[in-house]
Each structure stands twice: as C-alpha cells, then as structure tokens.
C-alpha cells in the first residue's frame, strides 16, 4: 500500500540534482555522461511529480558558480538544455495535456542566445498550463536573486515611489524569480551532500530537507516517494510550538 498521502503533498518541492560527476566516475565514464543520465532522470521525475499532483517543482540545473567548471563540461550541460528545449517544442501538445508549465529562474545574461530564445519560447508556449509548474534554475544563484530584488526596490526608493521603512518581506519576495509561487516546503538533495549551495536561500527559510546517498542519475520515483513520506511524518511548526 503506498504510504504517501496524496491529499497532503508538499505544494512546492525543490531538487538539487547532485552526484552526476561521481556517478560517471564510478563507471569509468566522462563527467558529461553523468549529466546526460541526470537529464534523463530530470525528465522522469518531472513527469512523476506531475502524475502524482505536485503543483510546483524546482530543479537546480546550472548555478551561477557552475561557470567555473571546465568549458567542455559547461558546453555539455548547455547542449543537454538545448536538447530538452527542442524536445519541449516537439512535445508541447503532450505537456499541454499534462498541464505542465515550464519556467526558468535565474539570469539570462551570459547564456547562449539560441538557448535564451528557446527558453522564452518554451515559457510562452506553456503559459496556460496550471497543473504543475516546473521551474528550471539556470544561471541561478540565490544571493544574486535577492540582490536583483533589492536593486529593484532601491530604484523605487530613489525614484521617490517607495519609502525605505515601508519595504516589506513581501516586497522582497515579489522581486524574486519565484514571485507569486509558494515557498518550497521540501528540498531534496541526493548524493550525500548536506548543503543548500545558494539554492532558493530566501524561499527555503522554513523548508524541510531530505538528503540521500543515492547519486542523482540513480534517483528513482521510489526515492521521491521516500522523501515525500518522510516529509509527511514531520511536524512543521514555523517557529511556533
Ligand atoms: C551536479 O552534479 C549537477 C550539475 C552541476 C548539472 C546538473 C545538470 C543536469 C542534470 C542537466 C540539466 C539538463 C536539463 C535538461 C535540466 P555534479 O557534477 O556536481 O556531481 P559531482 O558532485 O558528483 O561531481
């Protein structure tokens, strides 16, 4: 009997897709092969989340810090993204039927122009879908996101449109890429690492964490279920008692 209570799913799940490099190394493969497998698992978990009725899911695909990786690795990740975007275009009817909306969070600055175009196209084409919002974090950093929001507010202040003492927590949240979405309730990080790594740092203030030693390319629907089960057993108090 499934142990997940589908009536009480987390509204928003964040996933840090980690361990691709180690997975490849264990098999004597190039790191890029790990990312390739990781991109396959991303598709599966995306569809699974949609099947079971998760409303919002955010995947960490490429961080602002990931530019420091060898150029071949950066290009390989960009190529996987490109392939996914072409595929999203081919499968737009299926995604529409699934109610899957694709969104990108992060800065478009510095990304290859064709990818930016494809990203915008995928976002526009899936605008009307409402069952599952899939956020893909690309060129994303949580601190950079907060800075972006704060700069927007500073501009309002300098234009005399906002008083500093009137700035609220909601104002900061409304300037983030995830504006209008609920904060993540659950953050999943496989591969035995226990860090947030600049992922949704503002939004994750009250998120529950679930860690596992499984490497992302080996991550299965059953692991996702385990994370949900664990989440459902916890007692969230949000600072209360
Ligand atoms: C972290 O593992 C993973 C990444 C930095 C890249 C994740 C990207 C993908 C799964 C492909 C994205 C594509 C789409 C379509 C969303 P790591 O390389 O840091 O692993 P390691 O810690 O074992 O070295």
mmCIF file of C-alpha atoms and ligand atoms in Angstrom:
data_model
loop_
_atom_site.group_PDB
_atom_site.id
_atom_site.type_symbol
_atom_site.label_atom_id
_atom_site.label_comp_id
_atom_site.label_asym_id
_atom_site.label_seq_id
_atom_site.Cartn_x
_atom_site.Cartn_y
_atom_site.Cartn_z
ATOM 1 C CA UNK A 1 0.000 0.000 0.000
ATOM 2 C CA UNK A 2 1.509 3.369 -0.910
ATOM 3 C CA UNK A 3 2.487 5.276 2.170
ATOM 4 C CA UNK A 4 2.093 8.699 0.550
ATOM 5 C CA UNK A 5 -0.990 10.684 1.399
ATOM 6 C CA UNK A 6 -1.877 12.373 -1.879
ATOM 7 C CA UNK A 7 -4.170 14.795 -0.092
ATOM 8 C CA UNK A 8 -1.248 16.281 1.817
ATOM 9 C CA UNK A 9 1.537 16.632 -0.666
ATOM 10 C CA UNK A 10 4.036 19.456 -0.340
ATOM 11 C CA UNK A 11 2.917 22.273 -2.620
ATOM 12 C CA UNK A 12 6.415 23.059 -3.780
ATOM 13 C CA UNK A 13 9.409 20.711 -3.951
ATOM 14 C CA UNK A 14 12.954 21.843 -4.760
ATOM 15 C CA UNK A 15 15.550 19.384 -6.058
ATOM 16 C CA UNK A 16 19.330 19.812 -6.172
ATOM 17 C CA UNK A 17 20.406 17.359 -8.868
ATOM 18 C CA UNK A 18 23.786 16.348 -7.480
ATOM 19 C CA UNK A 19 26.192 13.475 -7.985
ATOM 20 C CA UNK A 20 26.325 13.243 -11.781
ATOM 21 C CA UNK A 21 30.118 13.507 -11.877
ATOM 22 C CA UNK A 22 30.641 10.818 -9.237
ATOM 23 C CA UNK A 23 28.144 8.523 -10.941
ATOM 24 C CA UNK A 24 30.127 8.779 -14.172
ATOM 25 C CA UNK A 25 33.480 8.334 -12.419
ATOM 26 C CA UNK A 26 32.276 5.148 -10.707
ATOM 27 C CA UNK A 27 31.611 3.734 -14.182
ATOM 28 C CA UNK A 28 34.811 4.966 -15.773
ATOM 29 C CA UNK A 29 32.809 7.395 -17.924
ATOM 30 C CA UNK A 30 33.272 11.085 -18.675
ATOM 31 C CA UNK A 31 31.524 13.505 -16.295
ATOM 32 C CA UNK A 32 29.368 14.665 -19.182
ATOM 33 C CA UNK A 33 27.859 11.164 -19.383
ATOM 34 C CA UNK A 34 26.707 11.641 -15.808
ATOM 35 C CA UNK A 35 24.954 14.883 -16.753
ATOM 36 C CA UNK A 36 23.340 13.148 -19.710
ATOM 37 C CA UNK A 37 21.908 10.475 -17.446
ATOM 38 C CA UNK A 38 20.974 13.205 -14.953
ATOM 39 C CA UNK A 39 18.971 14.995 -17.634
ATOM 40 C CA UNK A 40 17.050 11.746 -18.287
ATOM 41 C CA UNK A 41 16.247 11.381 -14.613
ATOM 42 C CA UNK A 42 15.141 15.038 -14.553
ATOM 43 C CA UNK A 43 12.524 14.233 -17.248
ATOM 44 C CA UNK A 44 11.285 11.161 -15.369
ATOM 45 C CA UNK A 45 10.944 12.888 -12.025
ATOM 46 C CA UNK A 46 9.268 15.844 -13.684
ATOM 47 C CA UNK A 47 6.609 13.591 -15.165
ATOM 48 C CA UNK A 48 6.242 11.623 -11.967
ATOM 49 C CA UNK A 49 5.722 14.792 -9.942
ATOM 50 C CA UNK A 50 3.075 15.815 -12.469
ATOM 51 C CA UNK A 51 1.423 12.348 -12.318
ATOM 52 C CA UNK A 52 1.059 12.430 -8.557
ATOM 53 C CA UNK A 53 -0.106 16.049 -8.463
ATOM 54 C CA UNK A 54 2.803 18.158 -7.218
ATOM 55 C CA UNK A 55 1.892 21.786 -8.007
ATOM 56 C CA UNK A 56 5.350 23.376 -8.089
ATOM 57 C CA UNK A 57 8.727 21.746 -8.571
ATOM 58 C CA UNK A 58 12.071 23.494 -8.968
ATOM 59 C CA UNK A 59 15.191 21.784 -10.320
ATOM 60 C CA UNK A 60 18.682 23.215 -9.873
ATOM 61 C CA UNK A 61 20.245 22.663 -13.308
ATOM 62 C CA UNK A 62 23.060 25.213 -13.526
ATOM 63 C CA UNK A 63 24.258 27.616 -10.863
ATOM 64 C CA UNK A 64 25.999 30.953 -11.292
ATOM 65 C CA UNK A 65 29.050 29.176 -9.782
ATOM 66 C CA UNK A 66 28.955 26.373 -12.353
ATOM 67 C CA UNK A 67 30.583 28.667 -14.972
ATOM 68 C CA UNK A 68 33.842 27.854 -13.172
ATOM 69 C CA UNK A 69 33.727 24.269 -14.486
ATOM 70 C CA UNK A 70 35.837 23.247 -17.494
ATOM 71 C CA UNK A 71 34.419 24.768 -20.711
ATOM 72 C CA UNK A 72 33.655 21.305 -22.200
ATOM 73 C CA UNK A 73 31.504 20.489 -19.200
ATOM 74 C CA UNK A 74 29.651 23.830 -19.347
ATOM 75 C CA UNK A 75 29.027 23.304 -23.079
ATOM 76 C CA UNK A 76 27.796 19.765 -22.476
ATOM 77 C CA UNK A 77 25.252 20.969 -19.885
ATOM 78 C CA UNK A 78 24.114 23.752 -22.258
ATOM 79 C CA UNK A 79 23.736 21.167 -25.017
ATOM 80 C CA UNK A 80 21.527 18.999 -22.767
ATOM 81 C CA UNK A 81 19.409 22.015 -22.033
ATOM 82 C CA UNK A 82 19.149 22.782 -25.748
ATOM 83 C CA UNK A 83 18.061 19.199 -26.478
ATOM 84 C CA UNK A 84 15.446 19.391 -23.763
ATOM 85 C CA UNK A 85 14.137 22.676 -25.143
ATOM 86 C CA UNK A 86 13.846 21.280 -28.686
ATOM 87 C CA UNK A 87 12.063 18.281 -27.260
ATOM 88 C CA UNK A 88 9.711 20.502 -25.245
ATOM 89 C CA UNK A 89 8.770 22.172 -28.517
ATOM 90 C CA UNK A 90 8.077 18.780 -30.121
ATOM 91 C CA UNK A 91 6.118 17.602 -27.109
ATOM 92 C CA UNK A 92 4.198 20.773 -26.427
ATOM 93 C CA UNK A 93 0.820 19.068 -27.010
ATOM 94 C CA UNK A 94 1.697 16.340 -24.528
ATOM 95 C CA UNK A 95 2.895 18.855 -21.961
ATOM 96 C CA UNK A 96 -0.247 20.855 -22.504
ATOM 97 C CA UNK A 97 -2.381 17.755 -21.895
ATOM 98 C CA UNK A 98 -0.371 17.079 -18.743
ATOM 99 C CA UNK A 99 -0.837 20.664 -17.622
ATOM 100 C CA UNK A 100 2.900 21.142 -17.317
ATOM 101 C CA UNK A 101 4.140 24.699 -17.378
ATOM 102 C CA UNK A 102 7.845 25.321 -17.861
ATOM 103 C CA UNK A 103 9.527 28.313 -16.285
ATOM 104 C CA UNK A 104 13.140 29.327 -15.983
ATOM 105 C CA UNK A 105 14.567 31.042 -12.970
ATOM 106 C CA UNK A 106 17.954 32.727 -12.976
ATOM 107 C CA UNK A 107 19.674 35.331 -15.086
ATOM 108 C CA UNK A 108 19.625 35.129 -18.879
ATOM 109 C CA UNK A 109 22.794 37.197 -19.016
ATOM 110 C CA UNK A 110 25.727 35.283 -20.487
ATOM 111 C CA UNK A 111 23.631 32.362 -21.727
ATOM 112 C CA UNK A 112 23.895 31.384 -25.406
ATOM 113 C CA UNK A 113 21.406 33.457 -27.421
ATOM 114 C CA UNK A 114 19.691 30.474 -29.027
ATOM 115 C CA UNK A 115 19.075 28.951 -25.598
ATOM 116 C CA UNK A 116 17.560 32.208 -24.330
ATOM 117 C CA UNK A 117 15.252 32.241 -27.356
ATOM 118 C CA UNK A 118 14.223 28.614 -26.836
ATOM 119 C CA UNK A 119 13.679 29.217 -23.111
ATOM 120 C CA UNK A 120 11.391 32.168 -23.797
ATOM 121 C CA UNK A 121 9.524 30.153 -26.393
ATOM 122 C CA UNK A 122 9.023 27.182 -24.024
ATOM 123 C CA UNK A 123 7.800 29.552 -21.308
ATOM 124 C CA UNK A 124 5.361 31.346 -23.576
ATOM 125 C CA UNK A 125 4.010 28.159 -25.115
ATOM 126 C CA UNK A 126 3.214 26.561 -21.780
ATOM 127 C CA UNK A 127 1.800 29.695 -20.106
ATOM 128 C CA UNK A 128 -1.734 28.384 -19.838
ATOM 129 C CA UNK A 129 -0.827 25.080 -18.132
ATOM 130 C CA UNK A 130 -1.651 25.030 -14.439
ATOM 131 C CA UNK A 131 -1.386 21.500 -13.021
ATOM 132 C CA UNK A 132 2.373 21.511 -12.399
ATOM 133 C CA UNK A 133 4.710 24.476 -12.657
ATOM 134 C CA UNK A 134 8.228 23.244 -13.392
ATOM 135 C CA UNK A 135 10.892 25.826 -12.581
ATOM 136 C CA UNK A 136 14.297 25.095 -14.022
ATOM 137 C CA UNK A 137 17.055 27.082 -12.348
ATOM 138 C CA UNK A 138 19.644 28.006 -14.962
ATOM 139 C CA UNK A 139 22.417 30.528 -14.313
ATOM 140 C CA UNK A 140 20.763 30.799 -10.930
ATOM 141 C CA UNK A 141 22.158 31.925 -7.578
ATOM 142 C CA UNK A 142 20.040 32.644 -4.523
ATOM 143 C CA UNK A 143 22.138 35.583 -3.358
ATOM 144 C CA UNK A 144 22.146 37.068 -6.851
ATOM 145 C CA UNK A 145 18.361 36.673 -6.921
ATOM 146 C CA UNK A 146 17.998 38.600 -3.648
ATOM 147 C CA UNK A 147 20.357 41.276 -4.964
ATOM 148 C CA UNK A 148 18.212 41.575 -8.104
ATOM 149 C CA UNK A 149 15.096 42.082 -5.982
ATOM 150 C CA UNK A 150 16.781 44.594 -3.671
ATOM 151 C CA UNK A 151 18.083 46.615 -6.620
ATOM 152 C CA UNK A 152 14.553 46.863 -7.998
ATOM 153 C CA UNK A 153 13.334 48.194 -4.651
ATOM 154 C CA UNK A 154 16.266 50.615 -4.386
ATOM 155 C CA UNK A 155 15.233 52.041 -7.744
ATOM 156 C CA UNK A 156 11.700 52.628 -6.469
ATOM 157 C CA UNK A 157 13.128 54.330 -3.388
ATOM 158 C CA UNK A 158 15.436 56.571 -5.405
ATOM 159 C CA UNK A 159 12.534 57.488 -7.694
ATOM 160 C CA UNK A 160 10.600 58.525 -4.575
ATOM 161 C CA UNK A 161 7.967 55.826 -5.188
ATOM 162 C CA UNK A 162 8.662 53.863 -2.032
ATOM 163 C CA UNK A 163 9.726 54.808 1.468
ATOM 164 C CA UNK A 164 12.521 52.602 2.895
ATOM 165 C CA UNK A 165 10.560 51.977 6.092
ATOM 166 C CA UNK A 166 7.632 50.737 4.004
ATOM 167 C CA UNK A 167 9.645 47.930 2.405
ATOM 168 C CA UNK A 168 8.177 44.599 3.484
ATOM 169 C CA UNK A 169 9.285 40.979 3.320
ATOM 170 C CA UNK A 170 6.590 40.509 0.665
ATOM 171 C CA UNK A 171 8.183 43.268 -1.440
ATOM 172 C CA UNK A 172 11.478 41.386 -1.425
ATOM 173 C CA UNK A 173 9.691 38.109 -2.269
ATOM 174 C CA UNK A 174 7.804 39.804 -5.093
ATOM 175 C CA UNK A 175 11.087 40.784 -6.732
ATOM 176 C CA UNK A 176 12.369 37.184 -6.788
ATOM 177 C CA UNK A 177 12.120 34.934 -9.845
ATOM 178 C CA UNK A 178 9.593 32.794 -7.954
ATOM 179 C CA UNK A 179 7.236 35.739 -7.261
ATOM 180 C CA UNK A 180 3.668 34.545 -6.822
ATOM 181 C CA UNK A 181 4.676 30.950 -6.061
ATOM 182 C CA UNK A 182 4.503 29.319 -2.646
ATOM 183 C CA UNK A 183 7.832 28.816 -0.880
ATOM 184 C CA UNK A 184 9.292 25.318 -1.185
ATOM 185 C CA UNK A 185 8.031 23.014 1.574
ATOM 186 C CA UNK A 186 10.572 20.328 0.845
ATOM 187 C CA UNK A 187 14.097 20.431 -0.587
ATOM 188 C CA UNK A 188 15.640 17.176 -1.803
ATOM 189 C CA UNK A 189 19.392 16.772 -2.151
ATOM 190 C CA UNK A 190 20.781 13.407 -3.189
ATOM 191 C CA UNK A 191 24.447 12.319 -3.343
ATOM 192 C CA UNK A 192 25.266 12.573 0.343
ATOM 193 C CA UNK A 193 25.843 16.324 0.468
ATOM 194 C CA UNK A 194 24.223 18.409 3.184
ATOM 195 C CA UNK A 195 24.357 21.881 1.727
ATOM 196 C CA UNK A 196 21.929 24.355 0.192
ATOM 197 C CA UNK A 197 24.559 25.674 -2.258
ATOM 198 C CA UNK A 198 22.879 29.033 -2.908
ATOM 199 C CA UNK A 199 19.609 27.329 -3.950
ATOM 200 C CA UNK A 200 16.368 29.196 -3.122
ATOM 201 C CA UNK A 201 18.011 30.592 0.010
ATOM 202 C CA UNK A 202 15.315 33.204 0.666
ATOM 203 C CA UNK A 203 12.418 30.899 -0.164
ATOM 204 C CA UNK A 204 13.760 27.905 1.801
ATOM 205 C CA UNK A 205 13.566 29.671 5.185
ATOM 206 C CA UNK A 206 11.084 27.095 6.524
ATOM 207 C CA UNK A 207 11.639 24.245 4.083
ATOM 208 C CA UNK A 208 12.101 20.690 5.283
ATOM 209 C CA UNK A 209 15.229 18.979 3.970
ATOM 210 C CA UNK A 210 15.617 15.449 2.745
ATOM 211 C CA UNK A 211 19.022 14.011 1.976
ATOM 212 C CA UNK A 212 20.032 10.720 0.495
ATOM 213 C CA UNK A 213 23.251 8.996 -0.522
ATOM 214 C CA UNK A 214 21.837 7.972 -3.885
ATOM 215 C CA UNK A 215 23.506 9.799 -6.793
ATOM 216 C CA UNK A 216 21.137 11.837 -8.986
ATOM 217 C CA UNK A 217 21.453 9.594 -12.084
ATOM 218 C CA UNK A 218 20.320 6.658 -9.882
ATOM 219 C CA UNK A 219 17.451 8.609 -8.333
ATOM 220 C CA UNK A 220 14.117 6.852 -8.880
ATOM 221 C CA UNK A 221 10.444 7.553 -8.343
ATOM 222 C CA UNK A 222 10.737 5.393 -5.205
ATOM 223 C CA UNK A 223 13.327 7.819 -3.800
ATOM 224 C CA UNK A 224 10.970 10.706 -4.453
ATOM 225 C CA UNK A 225 8.237 8.751 -2.640
ATOM 226 C CA UNK A 226 10.566 8.216 0.298
ATOM 227 C CA UNK A 227 11.252 11.945 0.504
ATOM 228 C CA UNK A 228 7.514 12.668 0.434
ATOM 229 C CA UNK A 229 6.817 10.037 3.093
ATOM 230 C CA UNK A 230 9.476 11.478 5.330
ATOM 231 C CA UNK A 231 8.085 14.988 4.774
ATOM 232 C CA UNK A 232 4.586 13.850 5.676
ATOM 233 C CA UNK A 233 5.788 12.449 9.003
ATOM 234 C CA UNK A 234 7.282 15.750 10.097
ATOM 235 C CA UNK A 235 5.605 18.306 12.235
ATOM 236 C CA UNK A 236 6.124 21.751 10.790
ATOM 237 C CA UNK A 237 5.864 24.493 13.370
ATOM 238 C CA UNK A 238 7.105 27.594 11.512
ATOM 239 C CA UNK A 239 8.661 28.960 14.691
ATOM 240 C CA UNK A 240 5.625 28.205 16.829
ATOM 241 C CA UNK A 241 5.203 25.330 19.288
HETATM 242 C C1 LIG B 1 25.691 18.474 -10.127
HETATM 243 O O1 LIG B 1 26.404 17.264 -10.166
HETATM 244 C C2 LIG B 1 24.991 18.654 -11.392
HETATM 245 C C3 LIG B 1 25.132 19.732 -12.212
HETATM 246 C C4 LIG B 1 26.011 20.864 -11.889
HETATM 247 C C5 LIG B 1 24.429 19.803 -13.507
HETATM 248 C C6 LIG B 1 23.029 19.284 -13.498
HETATM 249 C C7 LIG B 1 22.523 19.305 -14.857
HETATM 250 C C8 LIG B 1 21.757 18.360 -15.414
HETATM 251 C C9 LIG B 1 21.243 17.174 -14.694
HETATM 252 C C10 LIG B 1 21.345 18.501 -16.831
HETATM 253 C C11 LIG B 1 20.408 19.653 -16.967
HETATM 254 C C12 LIG B 1 19.558 19.463 -18.094
HETATM 255 C C13 LIG B 1 18.241 19.732 -18.096
HETATM 256 C C14 LIG B 1 17.506 19.355 -19.294
HETATM 257 C C15 LIG B 1 17.525 20.362 -16.966
HETATM 258 P P1 LIG B 1 28.000 17.314 -10.088
HETATM 259 O O2 LIG B 1 28.520 17.399 -11.451
HETATM 260 O O3 LIG B 1 28.413 18.407 -9.170
HETATM 261 O O4 LIG B 1 28.306 15.926 -9.469
HETATM 262 P P2 LIG B 1 29.556 15.562 -8.552
HETATM 263 O O5 LIG B 1 29.376 16.316 -7.250
HETATM 264 O O6 LIG B 1 29.410 14.082 -8.392
HETATM 265 O O7 LIG B 1 30.796 15.954 -9.305
#
